[in-house]
């Protein structure tokens, strides 16, 4: 079974996808982490994420791996053998990931990796193009969204809780730049699949979103009522 959860940054996809996967005994795959790791590799080489030729040239030297922490189910991401799960969570890398994700060669390499990891497994995968491009035949597709202000507030709270020094305005402007980039790129842009269930999460708690998705899956006969 494949469950696709797409939507813009800060819509709550990753927390919801992870919790849903845990509850259903499925594997959670965060595809944004892969684009972030590519951006980190580009930065570390002193290159610009906006320089498509340079990024394409580096792609062959980037080896990504993912694993799941046994105790928590949290996804870890490795860049050439190094665990970079925390290093990729900065505003600079968010913007860089959005830049590199415009490059078709980068996307095709990431999509191949994503399909490989998911093959033969039951997965809840979150991203921007899962329902439209990676798994157009997914068992169920969701598109989570919220206003830019709600998403920026969530992102601000998340980053400050981790001790990062950012302002609400920085979070908002970064999300708006990424929305624009991600929605308007030519290849596999951020877009709700025609058959996705749209979930507006502004006035919903995380628990309510998870419960709504579970109720929908139960209704479709795709999961049981149990814990
Ligand atoms: O989900 P995230 O915020 O970690 O994603 C970071 C960037 O990666 C996002 O702005 C666009 C890109 N991305 C993508 O293009 N396709 C995906 N499936 C996941 C992320």
Coordinates of C-alpha atoms and ligand atoms in Angstrom, one line a residue:
X1 CA 0.0 0.0 0.0
X2 CA 1.2 3.5 -0.9
X3 CA -0.2 6.6 0.8
X4 CA 0.8 9.9 -0.7
X5 CA 0.8 13.1 1.3
X6 CA 1.7 16.2 -0.6
X7 CA 1.5 19.9 0.1
X8 CA 3.5 23.1 0.7
X9 CA 6.1 23.6 3.4
X10 CA 4.8 23.9 6.9
X11 CA 1.4 22.3 6.2
X12 CA 2.2 19.6 8.8
X13 CA 2.8 16.8 6.3
X14 CA 5.8 15.2 7.9
X15 CA 4.4 14.9 11.5
X16 CA 1.1 13.7 10.2
X17 CA 2.7 11.2 7.7
X18 CA 5.0 9.9 10.4
X19 CA 2.2 9.4 12.9
X20 CA 0.0 7.8 10.4
X21 CA 2.7 5.4 9.3
X22 CA 3.4 4.5 13.0
X23 CA -0.3 3.9 13.7
X24 CA -0.7 1.7 10.6
X25 CA 2.6 -0.2 10.9
X26 CA 3.8 1.3 7.6
X27 CA 7.2 2.9 6.7
X28 CA 7.4 6.6 6.7
X29 CA 9.4 8.3 3.9
X30 CA 10.2 12.0 4.0
X31 CA 11.3 12.8 0.4
X32 CA 12.0 16.5 1.2
X33 CA 15.0 15.3 3.3
X34 CA 16.5 13.9 0.0
X35 CA 16.4 17.3 -1.8
X36 CA 17.7 18.9 1.4
X37 CA 20.7 16.6 1.5
X38 CA 21.5 17.4 -2.1
X39 CA 21.4 21.1 -1.3
X40 CA 23.7 20.5 1.7
X41 CA 26.2 18.7 -0.5
X42 CA 26.1 21.6 -2.9
X43 CA 26.7 24.1 -0.1
X44 CA 29.5 22.1 1.4
X45 CA 31.3 22.1 -2.0
X46 CA 31.0 25.9 -2.0
X47 CA 28.7 25.8 -5.0
X48 CA 25.5 27.7 -5.5
X49 CA 22.2 25.7 -5.5
X50 CA 21.0 28.1 -8.2
X51 CA 23.8 27.0 -10.6
X52 CA 22.1 24.0 -12.3
X53 CA 25.2 23.0 -14.3
X54 CA 27.3 22.8 -11.1
X55 CA 24.6 20.8 -9.3
X56 CA 24.2 18.4 -12.2
X57 CA 28.0 17.9 -12.2
X58 CA 28.0 17.1 -8.5
X59 CA 25.1 14.7 -8.6
X60 CA 27.3 11.7 -9.5
X61 CA 29.3 12.2 -6.3
X62 CA 26.3 12.3 -4.0
X63 CA 25.3 9.0 -2.3
X64 CA 22.2 9.2 -0.3
X65 CA 20.8 6.6 2.1
X66 CA 17.9 6.5 4.5
X67 CA 17.4 4.4 7.6
X68 CA 14.8 4.4 10.4
X69 CA 15.7 4.7 14.0
X70 CA 14.4 1.5 15.6
X71 CA 13.1 3.0 18.8
X72 CA 11.2 6.0 17.3
X73 CA 10.7 5.2 13.6
X74 CA 12.3 8.6 12.8
X75 CA 13.8 8.7 9.3
X76 CA 17.5 9.4 9.2
X77 CA 19.3 10.6 6.1
X78 CA 22.9 9.9 5.2
X79 CA 25.0 11.9 2.8
X80 CA 28.0 9.9 1.6
X81 CA 27.8 7.9 4.8
X82 CA 27.4 10.8 7.2
X83 CA 24.2 11.3 9.2
X84 CA 23.0 14.7 8.1
X85 CA 19.4 14.5 9.5
X86 CA 19.9 17.6 11.7
X87 CA 22.2 19.6 9.4
X88 CA 19.5 19.7 6.7
X89 CA 17.0 21.5 8.9
X90 CA 18.0 25.1 8.4
X91 CA 16.3 28.0 6.5
X92 CA 19.3 28.2 4.1
X93 CA 19.0 24.5 3.2
X94 CA 15.2 24.8 2.9
X95 CA 15.7 27.4 0.1
X96 CA 18.6 25.5 -1.4
X97 CA 16.4 22.3 -1.6
X98 CA 13.7 24.2 -3.4
X99 CA 16.4 25.4 -5.9
X100 CA 17.9 22.0 -6.6
X101 CA 14.5 20.4 -6.9
X102 CA 13.8 22.5 -10.0
X103 CA 16.5 20.5 -11.9
X104 CA 15.0 17.6 -13.8
X105 CA 18.1 15.4 -13.4
X106 CA 18.0 15.9 -9.6
X107 CA 14.3 15.0 -9.5
X108 CA 14.7 11.9 -11.6
X109 CA 17.5 10.6 -9.4
X110 CA 15.5 11.3 -6.2
X111 CA 12.4 9.7 -7.7
X112 CA 14.3 6.6 -8.6
X113 CA 15.6 6.4 -5.1
X114 CA 12.1 6.9 -3.6
X115 CA 10.6 4.2 -5.8
X116 CA 13.4 1.8 -5.0
X117 CA 13.0 2.3 -1.2
X118 CA 9.3 1.9 -1.4
X119 CA 9.2 -1.1 -3.7
X120 CA 7.6 -4.1 -2.0
X121 CA 6.9 -2.0 1.2
X122 CA 3.9 -0.3 2.7
X123 CA 4.8 3.3 2.8
X124 CA 3.4 6.7 3.8
X125 CA 5.5 9.1 1.6
X126 CA 5.4 12.9 2.0
X127 CA 6.6 15.4 -0.6
X128 CA 5.3 17.7 -3.4
X129 CA 4.8 15.3 -6.3
X130 CA 4.1 12.0 -4.7
X131 CA 0.5 11.7 -5.9
X132 CA 1.2 13.3 -9.3
X133 CA 4.5 11.8 -10.3
X134 CA 6.2 9.4 -7.9
X135 CA 3.1 7.2 -7.3
X136 CA 0.3 8.2 -9.6
X137 CA -1.4 4.9 -8.6
X138 CA -1.1 5.4 -4.9
X139 CA -3.8 3.7 -2.8
X140 CA -4.8 7.1 -1.4
X141 CA -3.6 10.7 -1.9
X142 CA -3.9 13.6 0.4
X143 CA -3.0 17.2 -0.2
X144 CA -2.5 19.1 3.1
X145 CA -2.5 22.8 3.1
X146 CA -2.9 25.9 5.3
X147 CA -2.5 29.7 4.9
X148 CA 1.1 31.0 4.7
X149 CA 0.7 32.7 8.1
X150 CA -0.3 29.4 9.8
X151 CA 2.5 27.5 8.1
X152 CA 5.0 30.2 9.0
X153 CA 3.9 30.2 12.6
X154 CA 4.3 26.4 12.8
X155 CA 7.7 26.6 11.2
X156 CA 8.8 29.4 13.6
X157 CA 7.7 27.4 16.6
X158 CA 9.4 24.3 15.3
X159 CA 12.8 26.0 14.6
X160 CA 12.8 28.1 17.8
X161 CA 12.0 25.0 19.9
X162 CA 15.2 23.5 18.4
X163 CA 17.2 26.6 19.5
X164 CA 17.5 28.2 16.1
X165 CA 17.4 31.9 15.9
X166 CA 14.8 32.9 13.3
X167 CA 12.0 35.4 13.2
X168 CA 8.4 34.8 12.1
X169 CA 8.9 37.2 9.2
X170 CA 11.9 35.2 8.0
X171 CA 9.9 31.9 8.2
X172 CA 7.1 33.6 6.2
X173 CA 9.2 35.0 3.5
X174 CA 11.2 31.7 3.1
X175 CA 7.9 29.8 2.7
X176 CA 6.5 32.2 0.2
X177 CA 9.7 32.0 -1.9
X178 CA 9.5 28.2 -1.8
X179 CA 5.8 28.1 -2.6
X180 CA 6.5 30.2 -5.7
X181 CA 9.5 28.1 -6.7
X182 CA 7.9 24.7 -6.0
X183 CA 4.5 25.5 -7.7
X184 CA 6.0 27.1 -10.8
X185 CA 8.8 24.8 -11.8
X186 CA 8.3 23.1 -15.1
X187 CA 8.9 19.6 -14.1
X188 CA 6.7 17.8 -11.5
X189 CA 5.6 21.0 -9.6
X190 CA 3.8 21.2 -6.3
X191 CA 0.2 20.4 -7.2
X192 CA -2.7 18.5 -5.8
X193 CA -3.5 15.4 -7.8
X194 CA -7.0 15.4 -9.3
X195 CA -7.9 12.5 -7.1
X196 CA -6.3 13.8 -3.9
X197 CA -8.4 14.6 -0.8
X198 CA -7.7 18.2 0.1
X199 CA -7.3 18.9 3.8
X200 CA -7.2 22.5 5.0
X201 CA -5.4 22.3 8.3
X202 CA -5.5 25.9 9.6
X203 CA -8.1 25.2 12.3
X204 CA -7.1 21.6 12.9
X205 CA -4.7 20.2 15.5
X206 CA -2.3 17.5 14.5
X207 CA -4.4 14.9 16.3
X208 CA -7.4 16.0 14.3
X209 CA -5.6 15.8 11.0
X210 CA -4.4 12.3 11.8
X211 CA -7.9 11.2 12.9
X212 CA -9.4 12.6 9.7
X213 CA -7.0 10.7 7.5
X214 CA -7.5 7.5 9.4
X215 CA -11.3 7.9 9.2
X216 CA -11.0 8.4 5.5
X217 CA -8.8 5.3 5.1
X218 CA -11.2 3.3 7.3
X219 CA -14.1 4.5 5.2
X220 CA -12.3 3.3 2.0
X221 CA -11.5 -0.1 3.6
X222 CA -7.8 0.7 3.5
X223 CA -7.1 0.3 7.2
X224 CA -8.7 -1.3 10.2
X225 CA -10.3 0.5 13.2
X226 CA -7.6 -0.7 15.7
X227 CA -4.9 1.4 17.3
Ligands
LIG1 O1 9.3 19.0 2.5 P1 10.5 19.9 2.7 O2 10.2 21.2 3.2 O3 11.5 19.2 3.5 O4 11.1 20.0 1.2 C1 12.2 20.9 0.9 C2 12.1 21.2 -0.6 O5 12.4 20.1 -1.4 C3 10.8 21.8 -1.1 O6 10.8 23.2 -0.9 C4 10.8 21.4 -2.5 C5 11.6 20.1 -2.5 N1 10.8 18.9 -2.6 C6 10.3 18.5 -3.9 O7 10.5 19.3 -4.8 N2 9.7 17.4 -4.1 C7 9.4 16.6 -3.0 N3 8.8 15.4 -3.2 C8 9.9 16.9 -1.7 C9 10.5 18.1 -1.6

